Amino acid sequence: QYGWSNCPPVMLFEAPIDTIYKPDMEALVRMLKAQSRNAFALILWLDCDREGEAICDEVRTVCLEGNPRLNGKIFRAKFSTVLSPEIHRALRSL
């Protein structure tokens, strides 16, 4: 139903997103779900670029599947370098 040649492009903005994990990522998905079951909060520490944001969204979704109690307790750390002062600043600004 969706796709560049199957519908007007404007419809793609409202199209559902299908997330499919490749077989080599299934172990990572299981690990994230298992680890999230024991968590009381989650801080996402990934690069602040488009790829990092996309990965954050995937990690967030998987962890919420493992532990729905994390809803409202997921935070995004924003940093530009991995130097100690920058990491501390990011943690203080959650």
PDB file of N, CA and C in Angstrom:
ATOM      1  N   GLN A   1       0.821  -1.197   0.000  1.00  0.00           N
ATOM      2  CA  GLN A   1       0.000   0.000   0.000  1.00  0.00           C
ATOM      3  C   GLN A   1       0.862   1.257   0.000  1.00  0.00           C
ATOM      4  N   TYR A   2       1.967   1.260   0.740  1.00  0.00           N
ATOM      5  CA  TYR A   2       2.817   2.431   0.809  1.00  0.00           C
ATOM      6  C   TYR A   2       4.065   2.233  -0.045  1.00  0.00           C
ATOM      7  N   GLY A   3       4.730   3.311  -0.334  1.00  0.00           N
ATOM      8  CA  GLY A   3       5.933   3.291  -1.155  1.00  0.00           C
ATOM      9  C   GLY A   3       5.861   4.436  -2.144  1.00  0.00           C
ATOM     10  N   TRP A   4       7.018   4.867  -2.624  1.00  0.00           N
ATOM     11  CA  TRP A   4       7.062   6.044  -3.490  1.00  0.00           C
ATOM     12  C   TRP A   4       6.179   5.904  -4.717  1.00  0.00           C
ATOM     13  N   SER A   5       6.077   4.720  -5.270  1.00  0.00           N
ATOM     14  CA  SER A   5       5.289   4.561  -6.494  1.00  0.00           C
ATOM     15  C   SER A   5       3.885   4.041  -6.234  1.00  0.00           C
ATOM     16  N   ASN A   6       3.558   3.775  -4.985  1.00  0.00           N
ATOM     17  CA  ASN A   6       2.255   3.200  -4.657  1.00  0.00           C
ATOM     18  C   ASN A   6       1.236   4.189  -4.115  1.00  0.00           C
ATOM     19  N   CYS A   7       1.682   5.387  -3.735  1.00  0.00           N
ATOM     20  CA  CYS A   7       0.761   6.351  -3.147  1.00  0.00           C
ATOM     21  C   CYS A   7       1.344   7.749  -3.301  1.00  0.00           C
ATOM     22  N   PRO A   8       0.531   8.770  -3.093  1.00  0.00           N
ATOM     23  CA  PRO A   8       1.073  10.131  -3.091  1.00  0.00           C
ATOM     24  C   PRO A   8       2.093  10.273  -1.954  1.00  0.00           C
ATOM     25  N   PRO A   9       3.233  10.895  -2.211  1.00  0.00           N
ATOM     26  CA  PRO A   9       4.289  11.003  -1.184  1.00  0.00           C
ATOM     27  C   PRO A   9       3.810  11.580   0.143  1.00  0.00           C
ATOM     28  N   VAL A  10       2.841  12.474   0.134  1.00  0.00           N
ATOM     29  CA  VAL A  10       2.372  13.072   1.391  1.00  0.00           C
ATOM     30  C   VAL A  10       1.783  12.013   2.326  1.00  0.00           C
ATOM     31  N   MET A  11       1.262  10.913   1.780  1.00  0.00           N
ATOM     32  CA  MET A  11       0.707   9.847   2.619  1.00  0.00           C
ATOM     33  C   MET A  11       1.782   9.147   3.445  1.00  0.00           C
ATOM     34  N   LEU A  12       3.033   9.225   2.988  1.00  0.00           N
ATOM     35  CA  LEU A  12       4.112   8.543   3.693  1.00  0.00           C
ATOM     36  C   LEU A  12       4.389   9.152   5.065  1.00  0.00           C
ATOM     37  N   PHE A  13       4.004  10.426   5.266  1.00  0.00           N
ATOM     38  CA  PHE A  13       4.209  11.056   6.567  1.00  0.00           C
ATOM     39  C   PHE A  13       3.354  10.416   7.647  1.00  0.00           C
ATOM     40  N   GLU A  14       2.236   9.842   7.275  1.00  0.00           N
ATOM     41  CA  GLU A  14       1.327   9.220   8.229  1.00  0.00           C
ATOM     42  C   GLU A  14       1.373   7.691   8.170  1.00  0.00           C
ATOM     43  N   ALA A  15       2.230   7.129   7.328  1.00  0.00           N
ATOM     44  CA  ALA A  15       2.305   5.674   7.182  1.00  0.00           C
ATOM     45  C   ALA A  15       2.861   5.048   8.450  1.00  0.00           C
ATOM     46  N   PRO A  16       2.370   3.869   8.811  1.00  0.00           N
ATOM     47  CA  PRO A  16       2.923   3.193   9.984  1.00  0.00           C
ATOM     48  C   PRO A  16       4.360   2.759   9.697  1.00  0.00           C
ATOM     49  N   ILE A  17       5.145   2.663  10.754  1.00  0.00           N
ATOM     50  CA  ILE A  17       6.539   2.242  10.634  1.00  0.00           C
ATOM     51  C   ILE A  17       6.647   0.794  11.091  1.00  0.00           C
ATOM     52  N   ASP A  18       7.193  -0.044  10.247  1.00  0.00           N
ATOM     53  CA  ASP A  18       7.437  -1.443  10.594  1.00  0.00           C
ATOM     54  C   ASP A  18       8.906  -1.585  10.968  1.00  0.00           C
ATOM     55  N   THR A  19       9.163  -1.995  12.203  1.00  0.00           N
ATOM     56  CA  THR A  19      10.528  -2.221  12.646  1.00  0.00           C
ATOM     57  C   THR A  19      10.791  -3.716  12.630  1.00  0.00           C
ATOM     58  N   ILE A  20      11.792  -4.099  11.872  1.00  0.00           N
ATOM     59  CA  ILE A  20      12.149  -5.512  11.762  1.00  0.00           C
ATOM     60  C   ILE A  20      13.607  -5.651  12.175  1.00  0.00           C
ATOM     61  N   TYR A  21      13.866  -6.534  13.122  1.00  0.00           N
ATOM     62  CA  TYR A  21      15.223  -6.753  13.588  1.00  0.00           C
ATOM     63  C   TYR A  21      15.831  -7.930  12.836  1.00  0.00           C
ATOM     64  N   LYS A  22      17.017  -7.715  12.291  1.00  0.00           N
ATOM     65  CA  LYS A  22      17.727  -8.780  11.585  1.00  0.00           C
ATOM     66  C   LYS A  22      18.112  -9.860  12.583  1.00  0.00           C
ATOM     67  N   PRO A  23      18.262 -11.093  12.104  1.00  0.00           N
ATOM     68  CA  PRO A  23      18.591 -12.193  13.025  1.00  0.00           C
ATOM     69  C   PRO A  23      19.827 -11.933  13.878  1.00  0.00           C
ATOM     70  N   ASP A  24      20.830 -11.243  13.345  1.00  0.00           N
ATOM     71  CA  ASP A  24      22.034 -10.995  14.146  1.00  0.00           C
ATOM     72  C   ASP A  24      21.807  -9.974  15.250  1.00  0.00           C
ATOM     73  N   MET A  25      20.664  -9.295  15.263  1.00  0.00           N
ATOM     74  CA  MET A  25      20.347  -8.320  16.311  1.00  0.00           C
ATOM     75  C   MET A  25      19.386  -8.878  17.355  1.00  0.00           C
ATOM     76  N   GLU A  26      18.857 -10.076  17.123  1.00  0.00           N
ATOM     77  CA  GLU A  26      17.875 -10.634  18.049  1.00  0.00           C
ATOM     78  C   GLU A  26      18.449 -10.863  19.443  1.00  0.00           C
ATOM     79  N   ALA A  27      19.724 -11.254  19.515  1.00  0.00           N
ATOM     80  CA  ALA A  27      20.348 -11.455  20.834  1.00  0.00           C
ATOM     81  C   ALA A  27      20.439 -10.120  21.581  1.00  0.00           C
ATOM     82  N   LEU A  28      20.731  -9.048  20.868  1.00  0.00           N
ATOM     83  CA  LEU A  28      20.801  -7.719  21.485  1.00  0.00           C
ATOM     84  C   LEU A  28      19.420  -7.288  21.983  1.00  0.00           C
ATOM     85  N   VAL A  29      18.400  -7.545  21.208  1.00  0.00           N
ATOM     86  CA  VAL A  29      17.032  -7.216  21.618  1.00  0.00           C
ATOM     87  C   VAL A  29      16.672  -7.982  22.888  1.00  0.00           C
ATOM     88  N   ARG A  30      16.996  -9.273  22.923  1.00  0.00           N
ATOM     89  CA  ARG A  30      16.716 -10.070  24.132  1.00  0.00           C
ATOM     90  C   ARG A  30      17.468  -9.532  25.344  1.00  0.00           C
ATOM     91  N   MET A  31      18.736  -9.151  25.140  1.00  0.00           N
ATOM     92  CA  MET A  31      19.546  -8.634  26.245  1.00  0.00           C
ATOM     93  C   MET A  31      18.971  -7.314  26.765  1.00  0.00           C
ATOM     94  N   LEU A  32      18.587  -6.410  25.853  1.00  0.00           N
ATOM     95  CA  LEU A  32      18.011  -5.127  26.281  1.00  0.00           C
ATOM     96  C   LEU A  32      16.726  -5.344  27.064  1.00  0.00           C
ATOM     97  N   LYS A  33      15.879  -6.244  26.597  1.00  0.00           N
ATOM     98  CA  LYS A  33      14.630  -6.527  27.318  1.00  0.00           C
ATOM     99  C   LYS A  33      14.926  -7.111  28.695  1.00  0.00           C
ATOM    100  N   ALA A  34      15.866  -8.034  28.756  1.00  0.00           N
ATOM    101  CA  ALA A  34      16.201  -8.661  30.039  1.00  0.00           C
ATOM    102  C   ALA A  34      16.784  -7.642  31.010  1.00  0.00           C
ATOM    103  N   GLN A  35      17.708  -6.802  30.550  1.00  0.00           N
ATOM    104  CA  GLN A  35      18.319  -5.795  31.422  1.00  0.00           C
ATOM    105  C   GLN A  35      17.291  -4.755  31.870  1.00  0.00           C
ATOM    106  N   SER A  36      16.371  -4.413  30.995  1.00  0.00           N
ATOM    107  CA  SER A  36      15.391  -3.379  31.346  1.00  0.00           C
ATOM    108  C   SER A  36      14.417  -3.852  32.413  1.00  0.00           C
ATOM    109  N   ARG A  37      14.212  -5.152  32.522  1.00  0.00           N
ATOM    110  CA  ARG A  37      13.274  -5.685  33.522  1.00  0.00           C
ATOM    111  C   ARG A  37      13.673  -5.300  34.948  1.00  0.00           C
ATOM    112  N   ASN A  38      14.967  -5.130  35.178  1.00  0.00           N
ATOM    113  CA  ASN A  38      15.454  -4.800  36.520  1.00  0.00           C
ATOM    114  C   ASN A  38      15.746  -3.319  36.698  1.00  0.00           C
ATOM    115  N   ALA A  39      15.496  -2.525  35.686  1.00  0.00           N
ATOM    116  CA  ALA A  39      15.829  -1.097  35.750  1.00  0.00           C
ATOM    117  C   ALA A  39      14.667  -0.294  36.326  1.00  0.00           C
ATOM    118  N   PHE A  40      15.020   0.780  37.028  1.00  0.00           N
ATOM    119  CA  PHE A  40      13.988   1.704  37.507  1.00  0.00           C
ATOM    120  C   PHE A  40      14.002   2.990  36.701  1.00  0.00           C
ATOM    121  N   ALA A  41      15.031   3.175  35.863  1.00  0.00           N
ATOM    122  CA  ALA A  41      15.115   4.322  34.954  1.00  0.00           C
ATOM    123  C   ALA A  41      16.101   3.955  33.845  1.00  0.00           C
ATOM    124  N   LEU A  42      16.066   4.724  32.769  1.00  0.00           N
ATOM    125  CA  LEU A  42      16.950   4.475  31.642  1.00  0.00           C
ATOM    126  C   LEU A  42      17.490   5.803  31.128  1.00  0.00           C
ATOM    127  N   ILE A  43      18.800   5.877  30.981  1.00  0.00           N
ATOM    128  CA  ILE A  43      19.434   7.055  30.380  1.00  0.00           C
ATOM    129  C   ILE A  43      20.051   6.609  29.066  1.00  0.00           C
ATOM    130  N   LEU A  44      19.653   7.231  28.000  1.00  0.00           N
ATOM    131  CA  LEU A  44      20.160   6.898  26.671  1.00  0.00           C
ATOM    132  C   LEU A  44      21.363   7.779  26.366  1.00  0.00           C
ATOM    133  N   TRP A  45      22.528   7.165  26.217  1.00  0.00           N
ATOM    134  CA  TRP A  45      23.790   7.861  25.984  1.00  0.00           C
ATOM    135  C   TRP A  45      24.288   7.505  24.586  1.00  0.00           C
ATOM    136  N   LEU A  46      23.658   8.013  23.566  1.00  0.00           N
ATOM    137  CA  LEU A  46      24.096   7.773  22.193  1.00  0.00           C
ATOM    138  C   LEU A  46      24.412   9.101  21.538  1.00  0.00           C
ATOM    139  N   ASP A  47      25.137   9.032  20.421  1.00  0.00           N
ATOM    140  CA  ASP A  47      25.506  10.248  19.696  1.00  0.00           C
ATOM    141  C   ASP A  47      24.282  11.103  19.403  1.00  0.00           C
ATOM    142  N   CYS A  48      24.471  12.399  19.443  1.00  0.00           N
ATOM    143  CA  CYS A  48      23.384  13.342  19.180  1.00  0.00           C
ATOM    144  C   CYS A  48      23.337  13.706  17.691  1.00  0.00           C
ATOM    145  N   ASP A  49      23.234  12.686  16.863  1.00  0.00           N
ATOM    146  CA  ASP A  49      23.058  12.902  15.432  1.00  0.00           C
ATOM    147  C   ASP A  49      21.837  12.093  15.004  1.00  0.00           C
ATOM    148  N   ARG A  50      21.511  12.120  13.736  1.00  0.00           N
ATOM    149  CA  ARG A  50      20.303  11.436  13.267  1.00  0.00           C
ATOM    150  C   ARG A  50      20.348   9.944  13.558  1.00  0.00           C
ATOM    151  N   GLU A  51      21.497   9.332  13.322  1.00  0.00           N
ATOM    152  CA  GLU A  51      21.614   7.903  13.575  1.00  0.00           C
ATOM    153  C   GLU A  51      21.474   7.603  15.065  1.00  0.00           C
ATOM    154  N   GLY A  52      22.110   8.407  15.897  1.00  0.00           N
ATOM    155  CA  GLY A  52      22.007   8.221  17.337  1.00  0.00           C
ATOM    156  C   GLY A  52      20.579   8.373  17.832  1.00  0.00           C
ATOM    157  N   GLU A  53      19.866   9.351  17.284  1.00  0.00           N
ATOM    158  CA  GLU A  53      18.464   9.546  17.673  1.00  0.00           C
ATOM    159  C   GLU A  53      17.609   8.355  17.249  1.00  0.00           C
ATOM    160  N   ALA A  54      17.877   7.816  16.066  1.00  0.00           N
ATOM    161  CA  ALA A  54      17.118   6.658  15.597  1.00  0.00           C
ATOM    162  C   ALA A  54      17.396   5.442  16.479  1.00  0.00           C
ATOM    163  N   ILE A  55      18.658   5.251  16.836  1.00  0.00           N
ATOM    164  CA  ILE A  55      19.003   4.131  17.710  1.00  0.00           C
ATOM    165  C   ILE A  55      18.371   4.317  19.084  1.00  0.00           C
ATOM    166  N   CYS A  56      18.380   5.538  19.603  1.00  0.00           N
ATOM    167  CA  CYS A  56      17.731   5.820  20.895  1.00  0.00           C
ATOM    168  C   CYS A  56      16.265   5.414  20.859  1.00  0.00           C
ATOM    169  N   ASP A  57      15.594   5.747  19.775  1.00  0.00           N
ATOM    170  CA  ASP A  57      14.176   5.407  19.662  1.00  0.00           C
ATOM    171  C   ASP A  57      13.977   3.895  19.661  1.00  0.00           C
ATOM    172  N   GLU A  58      14.840   3.179  18.957  1.00  0.00           N
ATOM    173  CA  GLU A  58      14.726   1.721  18.929  1.00  0.00           C
ATOM    174  C   GLU A  58      15.016   1.125  20.306  1.00  0.00           C
ATOM    175  N   VAL A  59      16.054   1.595  20.971  1.00  0.00           N
ATOM    176  CA  VAL A  59      16.398   1.092  22.303  1.00  0.00           C
ATOM    177  C   VAL A  59      15.263   1.390  23.279  1.00  0.00           C
ATOM    178  N   ARG A  60      14.728   2.601  23.209  1.00  0.00           N
ATOM    179  CA  ARG A  60      13.620   2.997  24.080  1.00  0.00           C
ATOM    180  C   ARG A  60      12.428   2.048  23.898  1.00  0.00           C
ATOM    181  N   THR A  61      12.077   1.790  22.646  1.00  0.00           N
ATOM    182  CA  THR A  61      10.939   0.923  22.342  1.00  0.00           C
ATOM    183  C   THR A  61      11.162  -0.485  22.880  1.00  0.00           C
ATOM    184  N   VAL A  62      12.332  -1.045  22.636  1.00  0.00           N
ATOM    185  CA  VAL A  62      12.638  -2.404  23.096  1.00  0.00           C
ATOM    186  C   VAL A  62      12.633  -2.464  24.621  1.00  0.00           C
ATOM    187  N   CYS A  63      13.235  -1.491  25.273  1.00  0.00           N
ATOM    188  CA  CYS A  63      13.283  -1.493  26.740  1.00  0.00           C
ATOM    189  C   CYS A  63      11.898  -1.335  27.357  1.00  0.00           C
ATOM    190  N   LEU A  64      11.048  -0.544  26.736  1.00  0.00           N
ATOM    191  CA  LEU A  64       9.679  -0.421  27.238  1.00  0.00           C
ATOM    192  C   LEU A  64       8.900  -1.721  27.063  1.00  0.00           C
ATOM    193  N   GLU A  65       9.202  -2.472  26.020  1.00  0.00           N
ATOM    194  CA  GLU A  65       8.572  -3.788  25.866  1.00  0.00           C
ATOM    195  C   GLU A  65       9.015  -4.709  26.996  1.00  0.00           C
ATOM    196  N   GLY A  66      10.274  -4.596  27.401  1.00  0.00           N
ATOM    197  CA  GLY A  66      10.793  -5.416  28.492  1.00  0.00           C
ATOM    198  C   GLY A  66      10.315  -4.958  29.859  1.00  0.00           C
ATOM    199  N   ASN A  67      10.073  -3.659  30.001  1.00  0.00           N
ATOM    200  CA  ASN A  67       9.670  -3.102  31.295  1.00  0.00           C
ATOM    201  C   ASN A  67       8.796  -1.868  31.081  1.00  0.00           C
ATOM    202  N   PRO A  68       7.493  -2.046  30.976  1.00  0.00           N
ATOM    203  CA  PRO A  68       6.598  -0.898  30.763  1.00  0.00           C
ATOM    204  C   PRO A  68       6.651   0.128  31.897  1.00  0.00           C
ATOM    205  N   ARG A  69       7.148  -0.258  33.082  1.00  0.00           N
ATOM    206  CA  ARG A  69       7.250   0.685  34.202  1.00  0.00           C
ATOM    207  C   ARG A  69       8.270   1.787  33.932  1.00  0.00           C
ATOM    208  N   LEU A  70       9.108   1.609  32.902  1.00  0.00           N
ATOM    209  CA  LEU A  70      10.074   2.646  32.546  1.00  0.00           C
ATOM    210  C   LEU A  70       9.420   3.855  31.885  1.00  0.00           C
ATOM    211  N   ASN A  71       8.172   3.712  31.479  1.00  0.00           N
ATOM    212  CA  ASN A  71       7.484   4.824  30.823  1.00  0.00           C
ATOM    213  C   ASN A  71       7.500   6.052  31.729  1.00  0.00           C
ATOM    214  N   GLY A  72       8.016   7.153  31.203  1.00  0.00           N
ATOM    215  CA  GLY A  72       8.140   8.384  31.975  1.00  0.00           C
ATOM    216  C   GLY A  72       9.443   8.473  32.754  1.00  0.00           C
ATOM    217  N   LYS A  73      10.258   7.416  32.676  1.00  0.00           N
ATOM    218  CA  LYS A  73      11.526   7.393  33.405  1.00  0.00           C
ATOM    219  C   LYS A  73      12.692   7.144  32.449  1.00  0.00           C
ATOM    220  N   ILE A  74      12.519   7.554  31.202  1.00  0.00           N
ATOM    221  CA  ILE A  74      13.572   7.408  30.200  1.00  0.00           C
ATOM    222  C   ILE A  74      14.093   8.793  29.862  1.00  0.00           C
ATOM    223  N   PHE A  75      15.386   8.950  29.961  1.00  0.00           N
ATOM    224  CA  PHE A  75      16.021  10.255  29.771  1.00  0.00           C
ATOM    225  C   PHE A  75      17.050  10.183  28.644  1.00  0.00           C
ATOM    226  N   ARG A  76      17.250  11.300  27.987  1.00  0.00           N
ATOM    227  CA  ARG A  76      18.188  11.384  26.869  1.00  0.00           C
ATOM    228  C   ARG A  76      19.347  12.280  27.268  1.00  0.00           C
ATOM    229  N   ALA A  77      20.539  11.703  27.378  1.00  0.00           N
ATOM    230  CA  ALA A  77      21.737  12.489  27.667  1.00  0.00           C
ATOM    231  C   ALA A  77      22.183  13.177  26.389  1.00  0.00           C
ATOM    232  N   LYS A  78      22.483  14.458  26.487  1.00  0.00           N
ATOM    233  CA  LYS A  78      22.938  15.222  25.324  1.00  0.00           C
ATOM    234  C   LYS A  78      24.330  15.744  25.594  1.00  0.00           C
ATOM    235  N   PHE A  79      25.251  15.349  24.752  1.00  0.00           N
ATOM    236  CA  PHE A  79      26.650  15.711  24.939  1.00  0.00           C
ATOM    237  C   PHE A  79      27.326  15.812  23.584  1.00  0.00           C
ATOM    238  N   SER A  80      28.453  16.500  23.543  1.00  0.00           N
ATOM    239  CA  SER A  80      29.164  16.648  22.275  1.00  0.00           C
ATOM    240  C   SER A  80      30.538  16.002  22.293  1.00  0.00           C
ATOM    241  N   THR A  81      31.055  15.701  23.466  1.00  0.00           N
ATOM    242  CA  THR A  81      32.334  14.997  23.587  1.00  0.00           C
ATOM    243  C   THR A  81      32.238  14.019  24.748  1.00  0.00           C
ATOM    244  N   VAL A  82      33.192  13.126  24.831  1.00  0.00           N
ATOM    245  CA  VAL A  82      33.192  12.168  25.940  1.00  0.00           C
ATOM    246  C   VAL A  82      34.238  12.543  26.991  1.00  0.00           C
ATOM    247  N   LEU A  83      34.444  13.825  27.150  1.00  0.00           N
ATOM    248  CA  LEU A  83      35.321  14.326  28.209  1.00  0.00           C
ATOM    249  C   LEU A  83      34.537  14.421  29.511  1.00  0.00           C
ATOM    250  N   SER A  84      35.211  14.209  30.600  1.00  0.00           N
ATOM    251  CA  SER A  84      34.565  14.165  31.910  1.00  0.00           C
ATOM    252  C   SER A  84      33.648  15.362  32.193  1.00  0.00           C
ATOM    253  N   PRO A  85      34.095  16.617  31.996  1.00  0.00           N
ATOM    254  CA  PRO A  85      33.196  17.742  32.293  1.00  0.00           C
ATOM    255  C   PRO A  85      31.910  17.716  31.455  1.00  0.00           C
ATOM    256  N   GLU A  86      32.034  17.304  30.203  1.00  0.00           N
ATOM    257  CA  GLU A  86      30.862  17.250  29.330  1.00  0.00           C
ATOM    258  C   GLU A  86      29.894  16.143  29.756  1.00  0.00           C
ATOM    259  N   ILE A  87      30.427  15.021  30.156  1.00  0.00           N
ATOM    260  CA  ILE A  87      29.586  13.912  30.616  1.00  0.00           C
ATOM    261  C   ILE A  87      28.866  14.305  31.906  1.00  0.00           C
ATOM    262  N   HIS A  88      29.572  14.955  32.826  1.00  0.00           N
ATOM    263  CA  HIS A  88      28.935  15.412  34.072  1.00  0.00           C
ATOM    264  C   HIS A  88      27.864  16.459  33.787  1.00  0.00           C
ATOM    265  N   ARG A  89      28.140  17.379  32.859  1.00  0.00           N
ATOM    266  CA  ARG A  89      27.146  18.394  32.487  1.00  0.00           C
ATOM    267  C   ARG A  89      25.888  17.717  31.918  1.00  0.00           C
ATOM    268  N   ALA A  90      26.087  16.726  31.061  1.00  0.00           N
ATOM    269  CA  ALA A  90      24.954  16.016  30.467  1.00  0.00           C
ATOM    270  C   ALA A  90      24.127  15.322  31.534  1.00  0.00           C
ATOM    271  N   LEU A  91      24.779  14.713  32.490  1.00  0.00           N
ATOM    272  CA  LEU A  91      24.074  14.013  33.564  1.00  0.00           C
ATOM    273  C   LEU A  91      23.281  14.989  34.444  1.00  0.00           C
ATOM    274  N   ARG A  92      23.880  16.147  34.737  1.00  0.00           N
ATOM    275  CA  ARG A  92      23.186  17.149  35.563  1.00  0.00           C
ATOM    276  C   ARG A  92      21.973  17.767  34.835  1.00  0.00           C
ATOM    277  N   SER A  93      21.989  17.724  33.516  1.00  0.00           N
ATOM    278  CA  SER A  93      20.926  18.402  32.769  1.00  0.00           C
ATOM    279  C   SER A  93      19.822  17.468  32.287  1.00  0.00           C
ATOM    280  N   LEU A  94      19.774  16.262  32.818  1.00  0.00           N
ATOM    281  CA  LEU A  94      18.723  15.322  32.405  1.00  0.00           C
ATOM    282  C   LEU A  94      17.344  15.820  32.787  1.00  0.00           C
TER     283      LEU A  94
END
